[in-house]
Amino acid sequence: SHMAPARSSSPEASENLLGHKDPPHSQGNTASAPEAQDMLSVHMLRLYEKYSRRGARPGGGNTVRSFRARLEMIDQKAMYFFNLTSMQDSEMILTATFHFYSEPWWPRAREAPCKQRAKNASCRLLPPGLPTRQHLVFHSLSQNTATHGLLRGAMALTPPPKGLWQAKDISPIVKAARRDGELLLSAQLESGEKDPEVSRPNHQAPYILIYANDLAISEPNSVAVTLQRYDPFQAGDTEPGAAPNSSVDPRVRRATQATGPLQDNELPGLDERPAHTSHTQHYHKHELWPSPFRALKPRVGRKDRRKKGQDVFLASSQVLNFDEQTMQKARRK
Amino acid sequence: QWDEPRVCSRRYLKVDFADIGWNEWIISPKSFDAYYCAGACEFPMPKIVRPSNHATIQSIVRAVGIIPGIPEPCCVPDKMNSLGVLFLDENRNVVLKVYPNMSVETCACR
């Protein structure tokens, strides 16, 4: 058993851990740290500091995995579920411990048959008996079964003298469950009476620590297996080097050929040319442009236009047509 | 780095997990001194670069120059240290792993 501060914590305690607020040092049971952190986070930070300072291998291995409980009320009983699926196949379990907070509690005090001898005699209650003994019961179930699962173990708990955190070795239970591929574990603190668990705040939720030796950690690039979470090729979900499939590619592919009428610099009406004479004549601009403003003609396809445009350009360079006043100004300038 | 020795030796490098985008799931440490190895392994190699026998032979063959294209030996980490990393796994469970060969203690020619 280890004395631990009863801390109120938000389930996002891991976020606090990531927030890097140094965990308040536990000053024993009564300290309630202003900054909430659950016991699991405090415990894991302590293991990390122990290793970082003294190089003490946690539990003799190179890996410690923690598993938070998920509380469910089944038949008015508090059931804690642990999802152990994140364990890697290369991790050999050395030890598994179940950590839970418990405090002594007595069954409801019974009332003695109360005989009114004197008016003011108050009814006496029997002194409470011994605190209730609790039992810890474990079941394991595979992901998809809805049953209670297979009974994996049960242990009687001696009532603690006062509220404190306790640890139980559940290595055989976890090893057997993993061997059978049942990586969902349920734990129940049974006491036969109405469950006080419901009132238990979640910072006192139990947790499991698994100390393991990761046989793959000496691989040259073991850090990438667990810590490199992104991959340049993962983004498009395509095989490296494969051209992105157009149906997958979210980008809009643009046609190279212009489909609609383009706004170009060609002036309207250029398409019209007087009938082609046997030899190329130099069109004088008046012949070409009988009036300064021309009605817009319906446009022909770009290819024809380009062909025609090219011929006309071949024939003579076009002079823009301006009214007399503009021309006079231009000459003056 | 300019006044770094030419010969193969350990150079300082501090790695900040925020620089490589891992800080979202790494709780501790935020950064660590990783170091790296750089420098020449040319003939004659001083004792300090602790050449292997093969590296010594290779550097002589290269110096003699009879066989073209032989590169000089490489300056690589020799002794390395582990690093404990506290991080969140994909299920946001807190995990502590002690990764070997995460920082350089000494360099050598190989």
CSV table of C-alpha atoms in Angstrom, one decimal:
chain,number,residue,atom,x,y,z
A,1,SER,CA,0.0,0.0,0.0
A,2,HIS,CA,1.2,3.5,-0.6
A,3,MET,CA,0.0,6.6,1.0
A,4,ALA,CA,-1.2,9.0,-1.6
A,5,PRO,CA,-2.9,12.3,-1.7
A,6,ALA,CA,-6.6,12.1,-2.5
A,7,ARG,CA,-6.7,14.4,-5.5
A,8,SER,CA,-9.6,15.5,-7.5
A,9,SER,CA,-8.7,15.2,-11.1
A,10,SER,CA,-10.3,15.8,-14.4
A,11,PRO,CA,-10.3,12.8,-16.7
A,12,GLU,CA,-8.0,14.8,-18.9
A,13,ALA,CA,-5.3,14.4,-16.4
A,14,SER,CA,-3.1,13.3,-19.3
A,15,GLU,CA,-3.7,16.8,-20.7
A,16,ASN,CA,-2.4,18.2,-17.5
A,17,LEU,CA,0.6,16.0,-17.8
A,18,LEU,CA,1.2,17.4,-21.3
A,19,GLY,CA,0.6,20.8,-19.9
A,20,HIS,CA,3.8,20.1,-17.9
A,21,LYS,CA,2.6,21.6,-14.7
A,22,ASP,CA,5.0,20.0,-12.3
A,23,PRO,CA,3.0,17.5,-10.3
A,24,PRO,CA,2.5,18.9,-6.8
A,25,HIS,CA,4.5,16.7,-4.4
A,26,SER,CA,2.3,14.6,-2.3
A,27,GLN,CA,2.3,15.8,1.3
A,28,GLY,CA,0.5,12.8,2.5
A,29,ASN,CA,-3.1,12.0,2.5
A,30,THR,CA,-4.7,15.3,3.3
A,31,ALA,CA,-3.0,17.4,0.8
A,32,SER,CA,-5.4,18.3,-1.9
A,33,ALA,CA,-3.4,19.9,-4.6
A,34,PRO,CA,-4.9,23.0,-6.2
A,35,GLU,CA,-4.0,21.6,-9.6
A,36,ALA,CA,-5.8,18.4,-10.1
A,37,GLN,CA,-3.8,15.3,-11.1
A,38,ASP,CA,-4.9,11.8,-10.8
A,39,MET,CA,-2.9,9.2,-9.0
A,40,LEU,CA,-2.1,7.4,-12.2
A,41,SER,CA,-0.3,10.4,-13.7
A,42,VAL,CA,1.5,11.1,-10.4
A,43,HIS,CA,2.6,7.5,-10.2
A,44,MET,CA,3.9,7.5,-13.8
A,45,LEU,CA,5.7,10.8,-13.4
A,46,ARG,CA,7.4,9.3,-10.3
A,47,LEU,CA,8.5,6.3,-12.2
A,48,TYR,CA,9.9,8.5,-15.0
A,49,GLU,CA,11.8,10.7,-12.5
A,50,LYS,CA,13.2,7.6,-10.8
A,51,TYR,CA,14.5,6.3,-14.1
A,52,SER,CA,15.8,9.7,-15.3
A,53,ARG,CA,17.7,10.4,-12.1
A,54,ARG,CA,19.1,7.1,-11.2
A,55,GLY,CA,18.6,5.1,-14.3
A,56,ALA,CA,16.6,2.6,-12.3
A,57,ARG,CA,14.9,0.4,-14.8
A,58,PRO,CA,11.1,0.5,-14.0
A,59,GLY,CA,10.2,-3.0,-12.7
A,60,GLY,CA,13.4,-4.4,-14.2
A,61,GLY,CA,12.1,-3.8,-17.8
A,62,ASN,CA,12.2,-1.0,-20.3
A,63,THR,CA,8.4,-0.3,-20.5
A,64,VAL,CA,5.6,0.6,-18.2
A,65,ARG,CA,2.1,0.9,-19.6
A,66,SER,CA,-0.7,2.4,-17.5
A,67,PHE,CA,-4.4,1.8,-18.1
A,68,ARG,CA,-7.2,4.0,-16.9
A,69,ALA,CA,-10.5,2.5,-15.7
A,70,ARG,CA,-13.7,3.1,-17.4
A,71,LEU,CA,-16.6,3.0,-14.9
A,72,GLU,CA,-19.9,1.4,-15.8
A,73,MET,CA,-22.8,0.6,-13.5
A,74,ILE,CA,-24.1,-2.9,-14.2
A,75,ASP,CA,-27.0,-4.1,-12.0
A,76,GLN,CA,-26.3,-1.2,-9.7
A,77,LYS,CA,-22.8,-2.4,-9.2
A,78,ALA,CA,-19.7,-0.4,-10.1
A,79,MET,CA,-17.7,-2.2,-12.7
A,80,TYR,CA,-14.3,-0.9,-13.9
A,81,PHE,CA,-13.2,-1.8,-17.4
A,82,PHE,CA,-9.6,-1.8,-18.7
A,83,ASN,CA,-8.8,-1.9,-22.4
A,84,LEU,CA,-5.3,-3.5,-22.6
A,85,THR,CA,-5.2,-3.7,-26.4
A,86,SER,CA,-2.5,-1.0,-26.8
A,87,MET,CA,0.1,-3.5,-25.5
A,88,GLN,CA,2.6,-4.5,-28.3
A,89,ASP,CA,3.2,-8.1,-29.1
A,90,SER,CA,6.9,-7.6,-28.5
A,91,GLU,CA,6.3,-6.6,-24.9
A,92,MET,CA,6.9,-9.4,-22.5
A,93,ILE,CA,4.8,-8.9,-19.3
A,94,LEU,CA,7.0,-8.9,-16.2
A,95,THR,CA,4.5,-7.7,-13.6
A,96,ALA,CA,1.0,-6.3,-13.5
A,97,THR,CA,-0.4,-4.4,-10.6
A,98,PHE,CA,-3.9,-3.2,-9.8
A,99,HIS,CA,-4.0,0.1,-7.8
A,100,PHE,CA,-7.1,1.2,-6.0
A,101,TYR,CA,-8.2,3.6,-3.3
A,102,SER,CA,-10.2,2.2,-0.5
A,103,GLU,CA,-11.4,3.4,2.9
A,104,PRO,CA,-13.0,1.5,5.7
A,105,TRP,CA,-16.8,1.7,5.8
A,106,TRP,CA,-19.2,0.1,8.0
A,107,PRO,CA,-22.5,-1.5,7.1
A,108,ARG,CA,-25.6,0.6,8.0
A,109,ALA,CA,-25.7,0.8,11.9
A,110,ARG,CA,-28.6,-1.3,13.2
A,111,GLU,CA,-31.0,0.1,15.6
A,112,ALA,CA,-31.4,-1.7,18.9
A,113,PRO,CA,-35.0,-2.4,19.9
A,114,CYS,CA,-35.7,0.9,21.6
A,115,LYS,CA,-37.7,0.5,25.0
A,116,GLN,CA,-38.9,3.8,26.3
A,117,ARG,CA,-37.9,3.4,30.1
A,118,ALA,CA,-37.7,7.1,30.8
A,119,LYS,CA,-39.2,9.8,28.8
A,120,ASN,CA,-35.9,11.3,27.8
A,121,ALA,CA,-34.1,8.1,27.3
A,122,SER,CA,-32.8,8.3,23.7
A,123,CYS,CA,-32.7,5.2,21.5
A,124,ARG,CA,-29.3,3.6,21.5
A,125,LEU,CA,-27.8,2.4,18.3
A,126,LEU,CA,-25.7,-0.8,18.4
A,127,PRO,CA,-22.0,0.0,18.1
A,128,PRO,CA,-21.1,-0.6,14.5
A,129,GLY,CA,-19.6,-4.1,13.9
A,130,LEU,CA,-16.4,-4.7,12.1
A,131,PRO,CA,-15.9,-2.8,8.9
A,132,THR,CA,-17.1,-4.7,5.9
A,133,ARG,CA,-14.7,-7.0,4.1
A,134,GLN,CA,-14.4,-6.3,0.3
A,135,HIS,CA,-13.5,-8.7,-2.5
A,136,LEU,CA,-11.8,-7.9,-5.7
A,137,VAL,CA,-13.2,-9.9,-8.7
A,138,PHE,CA,-11.7,-9.9,-12.2
A,139,HIS,CA,-13.2,-11.0,-15.4
A,140,SER,CA,-11.7,-10.9,-18.9
A,141,LEU,CA,-13.6,-10.7,-22.1
A,142,SER,CA,-12.6,-10.3,-25.7
A,143,GLN,CA,-13.6,-7.2,-27.5
A,144,ASN,CA,-16.9,-8.3,-29.0
A,145,THR,CA,-18.6,-10.4,-26.3
A,146,ALA,CA,-21.3,-8.7,-24.3
A,147,THR,CA,-21.2,-11.2,-21.4
A,148,HIS,CA,-19.5,-10.7,-18.1
A,149,GLY,CA,-16.6,-12.6,-19.5
A,150,LEU,CA,-14.5,-15.3,-17.9
A,151,LEU,CA,-13.8,-15.2,-14.1
A,152,ARG,CA,-10.0,-14.7,-13.9
A,153,GLY,CA,-9.5,-14.2,-10.2
A,154,ALA,CA,-10.9,-13.0,-6.9
A,155,MET,CA,-9.1,-11.9,-3.8
A,156,ALA,CA,-10.4,-10.9,-0.3
A,157,LEU,CA,-9.3,-7.4,0.9
A,158,THR,CA,-8.5,-6.6,4.5
A,159,PRO,CA,-10.3,-3.4,5.4
A,160,PRO,CA,-7.7,-0.6,5.6
A,161,PRO,CA,-7.3,1.4,8.8
A,162,LYS,CA,-8.1,4.6,6.9
A,163,GLY,CA,-8.5,5.8,3.3
A,164,LEU,CA,-5.4,4.9,1.3
A,165,TRP,CA,-4.3,3.6,-2.0
A,166,GLN,CA,-3.4,-0.1,-2.2
A,167,ALA,CA,-1.7,-2.2,-4.9
A,168,LYS,CA,-2.4,-5.9,-5.7
A,169,ASP,CA,-0.3,-8.1,-8.0
A,170,ILE,CA,-2.5,-9.3,-10.8
A,171,SER,CA,0.3,-10.6,-13.0
A,172,PRO,CA,-1.2,-14.2,-13.4
A,173,ILE,CA,-4.6,-12.7,-14.2
A,174,VAL,CA,-3.3,-10.4,-16.9
A,175,LYS,CA,-0.9,-13.0,-18.4
A,176,ALA,CA,-3.6,-15.6,-18.6
A,177,ALA,CA,-6.1,-13.1,-20.2
A,178,ARG,CA,-3.5,-12.0,-22.8
A,179,ARG,CA,-2.6,-15.6,-23.6
A,180,ASP,CA,-6.3,-16.2,-24.3
A,181,GLY,CA,-6.5,-13.0,-26.4
A,182,GLU,CA,-9.0,-11.4,-24.0
A,183,LEU,CA,-7.6,-7.9,-23.7
A,184,LEU,CA,-10.6,-6.4,-22.0
A,185,LEU,CA,-10.4,-6.8,-18.2
A,186,SER,CA,-13.2,-5.9,-15.7
A,187,ALA,CA,-12.7,-5.4,-12.0
A,188,GLN,CA,-15.3,-5.2,-9.3
A,189,LEU,CA,-14.8,-4.2,-5.7
A,190,GLU,CA,-17.5,-6.4,-4.1
A,191,SER,CA,-18.8,-6.0,-0.6
A,192,GLY,CA,-22.2,-7.5,-0.8
A,193,GLU,CA,-23.9,-4.3,0.2
A,194,LYS,CA,-25.1,-1.4,-1.8
A,195,ASP,CA,-22.2,-0.1,-3.7
A,196,PRO,CA,-20.7,3.1,-2.4
A,197,GLU,CA,-18.6,3.2,-5.5
A,198,VAL,CA,-21.2,5.4,-7.2
A,199,SER,CA,-20.1,8.3,-5.0
A,200,ARG,CA,-16.4,7.6,-5.6
A,201,PRO,CA,-14.9,10.6,-7.4
A,202,ASN,CA,-13.1,9.6,-10.6
A,203,HIS,CA,-9.7,10.7,-9.3
A,204,GLN,CA,-9.9,7.7,-7.1
A,205,ALA,CA,-10.7,5.4,-10.0
A,206,PRO,CA,-8.4,2.4,-9.9
A,207,TYR,CA,-5.8,1.8,-12.6
A,208,ILE,CA,-3.5,-0.9,-13.8
A,209,LEU,CA,0.3,-0.7,-14.4
A,210,ILE,CA,2.0,-3.3,-16.6
A,211,TYR,CA,5.8,-3.5,-16.4
A,212,ALA,CA,7.2,-5.2,-19.5
A,213,ASN,CA,10.3,-5.8,-21.4
A,214,ASP,CA,9.9,-4.7,-25.0
A,215,LEU,CA,12.1,-7.1,-27.0
A,216,ALA,CA,11.8,-4.9,-30.1
A,217,ILE,CA,13.2,-1.8,-28.4
A,218,SER,CA,16.7,-2.6,-29.4
A,219,GLU,CA,15.7,-2.6,-33.0
A,220,PRO,CA,17.7,0.2,-34.8
A,221,ASN,CA,14.6,2.4,-35.3
A,222,SER,CA,12.3,1.3,-32.3
A,223,VAL,CA,11.7,5.0,-31.4
A,224,ALA,CA,9.8,5.4,-34.7
A,225,VAL,CA,7.5,2.5,-34.0
A,226,THR,CA,5.9,4.1,-31.0
A,227,LEU,CA,6.7,7.8,-31.3
A,228,GLN,CA,6.7,8.7,-35.0
A,229,ARG,CA,3.0,9.1,-35.5
A,230,TYR,CA,3.0,10.7,-39.0
A,231,ASP,CA,4.5,9.7,-42.3
A,232,PRO,CA,5.0,11.8,-45.4
A,233,PHE,CA,3.2,9.1,-47.5
A,234,GLN,CA,0.4,8.6,-45.0
A,235,ALA,CA,-1.1,12.0,-45.9
A,236,GLY,CA,-2.4,10.9,-49.3
A,237,ASP,CA,-2.8,7.2,-48.3
A,238,THR,CA,-1.1,6.4,-51.5
A,239,GLU,CA,1.9,4.0,-51.9
A,240,PRO,CA,5.1,6.0,-51.9
A,241,GLY,CA,6.0,6.8,-55.5
A,242,ALA,CA,2.6,5.9,-56.9
A,243,ALA,CA,1.0,8.8,-58.8
A,244,PRO,CA,-1.9,10.0,-56.9
A,245,ASN,CA,-5.1,8.5,-58.2
A,246,SER,CA,-7.2,11.2,-59.9
A,247,SER,CA,-10.3,9.9,-58.3
A,248,VAL,CA,-8.6,10.1,-54.8
A,249,ASP,CA,-6.8,13.3,-55.4
A,250,PRO,CA,-9.0,16.0,-53.8
A,251,ARG,CA,-7.6,18.7,-56.0
A,252,VAL,CA,-9.7,19.9,-59.0
A,253,ARG,CA,-7.9,19.0,-62.2
A,254,ARG,CA,-8.1,21.9,-64.7
A,255,ALA,CA,-8.5,21.2,-68.5
A,256,THR,CA,-5.6,22.7,-70.5
A,257,GLN,CA,-7.9,23.5,-73.5
A,258,ALA,CA,-10.0,26.5,-72.8
A,259,THR,CA,-13.6,25.4,-73.0
A,260,GLY,CA,-15.5,28.7,-72.8
A,261,PRO,CA,-15.0,31.9,-74.8
A,262,LEU,CA,-11.9,33.5,-73.5
A,263,GLN,CA,-11.6,37.3,-73.1
A,264,ASP,CA,-8.7,38.0,-75.4
A,265,ASN,CA,-7.3,41.1,-76.9
A,266,GLU,CA,-8.5,40.4,-80.4
A,267,LEU,CA,-11.0,43.0,-81.5
A,268,PRO,CA,-14.5,41.9,-82.4
A,269,GLY,CA,-15.1,41.7,-86.1
A,270,LEU,CA,-11.6,40.7,-87.1
A,271,ASP,CA,-12.9,37.4,-88.3
A,272,GLU,CA,-14.6,39.0,-91.2
A,273,ARG,CA,-12.4,39.5,-94.2
A,274,PRO,CA,-13.4,40.6,-97.6
A,275,ALA,CA,-13.3,37.7,-100.2
A,276,HIS,CA,-9.8,36.5,-100.7
A,277,THR,CA,-8.4,37.8,-103.9
A,278,SER,CA,-5.9,36.0,-106.0
A,279,HIS,CA,-3.0,37.8,-104.4
A,280,THR,CA,-2.7,39.4,-101.1
A,281,GLN,CA,-3.8,43.0,-101.3
A,282,HIS,CA,-2.8,45.5,-98.7
A,283,TYR,CA,-6.0,46.4,-97.2
A,284,HIS,CA,-6.3,50.0,-96.4
A,285,LYS,CA,-7.8,50.5,-93.0
A,286,HIS,CA,-10.9,52.3,-94.4
A,287,GLU,CA,-11.7,49.4,-96.6
A,288,LEU,CA,-11.3,47.1,-93.6
A,289,TRP,CA,-13.1,49.2,-91.2
A,290,PRO,CA,-16.0,51.0,-93.0
A,291,SER,CA,-17.3,52.5,-89.7
A,292,PRO,CA,-15.7,53.2,-86.4
A,293,PHE,CA,-18.1,51.0,-84.4
A,294,ARG,CA,-19.0,47.6,-85.4
A,295,ALA,CA,-21.8,45.3,-84.2
A,296,LEU,CA,-20.4,42.4,-82.3
A,297,LYS,CA,-20.4,39.3,-84.5
A,298,PRO,CA,-21.2,35.8,-83.1
A,299,ARG,CA,-17.8,34.3,-82.3
A,300,VAL,CA,-16.5,31.3,-84.3
A,301,GLY,CA,-14.6,28.5,-82.6
A,302,ARG,CA,-11.2,29.4,-81.2
A,303,LYS,CA,-9.4,27.2,-83.8
A,304,ASP,CA,-11.1,28.9,-86.8
A,305,ARG,CA,-10.6,32.2,-85.2
A,306,ARG,CA,-6.9,31.6,-84.6
A,307,LYS,CA,-6.6,30.3,-88.3
A,308,LYS,CA,-8.4,33.4,-89.6
A,309,GLY,CA,-6.7,35.7,-87.2
A,310,GLN,CA,-3.3,34.3,-88.3
A,311,ASP,CA,-4.2,34.8,-92.0
A,312,VAL,CA,-5.3,38.3,-91.5
A,313,PHE,CA,-2.2,39.1,-89.4
A,314,LEU,CA,-0.1,37.5,-92.2
A,315,ALA,CA,-1.8,39.8,-94.7
A,316,SER,CA,-1.3,43.1,-93.0
A,317,SER,CA,-0.7,44.5,-89.6
A,318,GLN,CA,-4.0,45.9,-88.2
A,319,VAL,CA,-4.2,49.6,-87.3
A,320,LEU,CA,-6.6,50.4,-84.5
A,321,ASN,CA,-9.4,52.6,-85.6
A,322,PHE,CA,-10.0,55.9,-83.7
A,323,ASP,CA,-12.3,58.8,-84.4
A,324,GLU,CA,-10.9,62.0,-86.1
A,325,GLN,CA,-10.7,64.0,-82.9
A,326,THR,CA,-8.6,61.4,-81.2
A,327,MET,CA,-6.4,61.1,-84.2
A,328,GLN,CA,-5.8,64.9,-84.2
A,329,LYS,CA,-4.9,64.9,-80.6
A,330,ALA,CA,-2.5,62.0,-81.2
A,331,ARG,CA,-0.9,63.9,-84.1
A,332,ARG,CA,-0.6,67.0,-82.0
A,333,LYS,CA,1.1,65.0,-79.2
B,1,GLN,CA,30.5,25.3,-35.0
B,2,TRP,CA,33.3,27.0,-36.9
B,3,ASP,CA,35.9,26.4,-34.2
B,4,GLU,CA,35.0,22.7,-34.1
B,5,PRO,CA,38.0,20.4,-34.4
B,6,ARG,CA,38.5,18.8,-37.8
B,7,VAL,CA,39.0,15.4,-36.5
B,8,CYS,CA,36.1,13.0,-35.8
B,9,SER,CA,34.5,14.1,-32.6
B,10,ARG,CA,31.2,14.6,-30.7
B,11,ARG,CA,29.4,17.8,-31.5
B,12,TYR,CA,26.6,19.4,-29.4
B,13,LEU,CA,23.0,19.0,-30.5
B,14,LYS,CA,20.0,19.6,-28.4
B,15,VAL,CA,16.8,18.0,-29.7
B,16,ASP,CA,13.5,19.7,-28.9
B,17,PHE,CA,10.5,17.4,-29.5
B,18,ALA,CA,8.5,20.5,-30.4
B,19,ASP,CA,10.8,21.0,-33.4
B,20,ILE,CA,10.0,17.6,-34.8
B,21,GLY,CA,6.3,17.7,-33.9
B,22,TRP,CA,6.3,15.0,-31.3
B,23,ASN,CA,5.5,17.2,-28.4
B,24,GLU,CA,1.8,16.6,-28.7
B,25,TRP,CA,2.2,13.2,-27.2
B,26,ILE,CA,5.5,13.3,-25.4
B,27,ILE,CA,5.0,14.4,-21.8
B,28,SER,CA,8.6,14.3,-20.7
B,29,PRO,CA,11.3,15.2,-21.5
B,30,LYS,CA,10.5,18.2,-23.7
B,31,SER,CA,14.1,18.2,-25.1
B,32,PHE,CA,17.3,16.3,-24.6
B,33,ASP,CA,21.0,16.5,-25.5
B,34,ALA,CA,21.4,14.1,-28.3
B,35,TYR,CA,24.8,15.3,-29.8
B,36,TYR,CA,26.1,14.0,-33.1
B,37,CYS,CA,29.4,12.8,-34.7
B,38,ALA,CA,31.3,14.7,-37.4
B,39,GLY,CA,34.9,15.2,-38.5
B,40,ALA,CA,37.7,13.6,-40.6
B,41,CYS,CA,39.0,10.0,-40.3
B,42,GLU,CA,42.0,10.5,-42.5
B,43,PHE,CA,45.3,8.8,-42.4
B,44,PRO,CA,47.1,8.8,-40.0
B,45,MET,CA,44.2,8.6,-37.5
B,46,PRO,CA,45.0,9.7,-33.9
B,47,LYS,CA,44.2,7.4,-31.1
B,48,ILE,CA,41.4,9.6,-29.9
B,49,VAL,CA,39.2,8.6,-32.8
B,50,ARG,CA,39.5,5.0,-31.6
B,51,PRO,CA,39.5,3.5,-35.1
B,52,SER,CA,38.6,-0.1,-35.6
B,53,ASN,CA,41.2,-2.4,-37.2
B,54,HIS,CA,39.2,-2.3,-40.4
B,55,ALA,CA,39.0,1.5,-40.4
B,56,THR,CA,42.8,1.6,-40.0
B,57,ILE,CA,43.4,-0.7,-42.9
B,58,GLN,CA,40.9,1.2,-45.1
B,59,SER,CA,42.5,4.5,-44.4
B,60,ILE,CA,45.9,3.2,-45.3
B,61,VAL,CA,44.6,1.6,-48.5
B,62,ARG,CA,43.0,5.0,-49.3
B,63,ALA,CA,46.2,6.9,-48.5
B,64,VAL,CA,48.3,4.5,-50.6
B,65,GLY,CA,45.9,5.2,-53.5
B,66,ILE,CA,46.5,2.1,-55.5
B,67,ILE,CA,42.8,1.3,-55.5
B,68,PRO,CA,40.8,4.3,-56.6
B,69,GLY,CA,37.5,5.4,-55.1
B,70,ILE,CA,38.1,4.1,-51.5
B,71,PRO,CA,36.5,6.6,-49.2
B,72,GLU,CA,37.9,7.5,-45.8
B,73,PRO,CA,36.3,5.7,-42.8
B,74,CYS,CA,33.1,7.3,-41.3
B,75,CYS,CA,32.9,9.2,-38.1
B,76,VAL,CA,30.0,7.5,-36.2
B,77,PRO,CA,28.7,7.2,-32.6
B,78,ASP,CA,30.6,4.6,-30.6
B,79,LYS,CA,29.2,4.7,-27.0
B,80,MET,CA,25.5,5.8,-26.7
B,81,ASN,CA,23.1,6.3,-23.9
B,82,SER,CA,19.4,5.4,-23.3
B,83,LEU,CA,16.6,7.9,-22.8
B,84,GLY,CA,13.4,7.4,-20.8
B,85,VAL,CA,10.4,8.9,-22.5
B,86,LEU,CA,7.0,9.5,-20.9
B,87,PHE,CA,4.3,9.7,-23.6
B,88,LEU,CA,0.6,9.1,-24.4
B,89,ASP,CA,-0.1,6.1,-26.6
B,90,GLU,CA,-2.9,6.1,-29.3
B,91,ASN,CA,-5.5,5.3,-26.6
B,92,ARG,CA,-4.1,8.3,-24.5
B,93,ASN,CA,-2.8,5.9,-21.9
B,94,VAL,CA,0.4,7.2,-20.2
B,95,VAL,CA,3.4,5.0,-21.2
B,96,LEU,CA,7.1,5.1,-20.0
B,97,LYS,CA,9.6,3.5,-22.4
B,98,VAL,CA,13.4,3.5,-22.0
B,99,TYR,CA,14.8,3.8,-25.6
B,100,PRO,CA,18.4,2.7,-26.1
B,101,ASN,CA,21.0,4.6,-28.3
B,102,MET,CA,19.2,8.0,-28.1
B,103,SER,CA,22.3,10.2,-27.3
B,104,VAL,CA,26.0,10.0,-28.2
B,105,GLU,CA,28.6,9.5,-25.5
B,106,THR,CA,31.7,9.0,-27.7
B,107,CYS,CA,32.4,9.0,-31.5
B,108,ALA,CA,34.8,6.8,-33.5
B,109,CYS,CA,36.0,6.1,-37.0
B,110,ARG,CA,34.5,2.9,-38.5
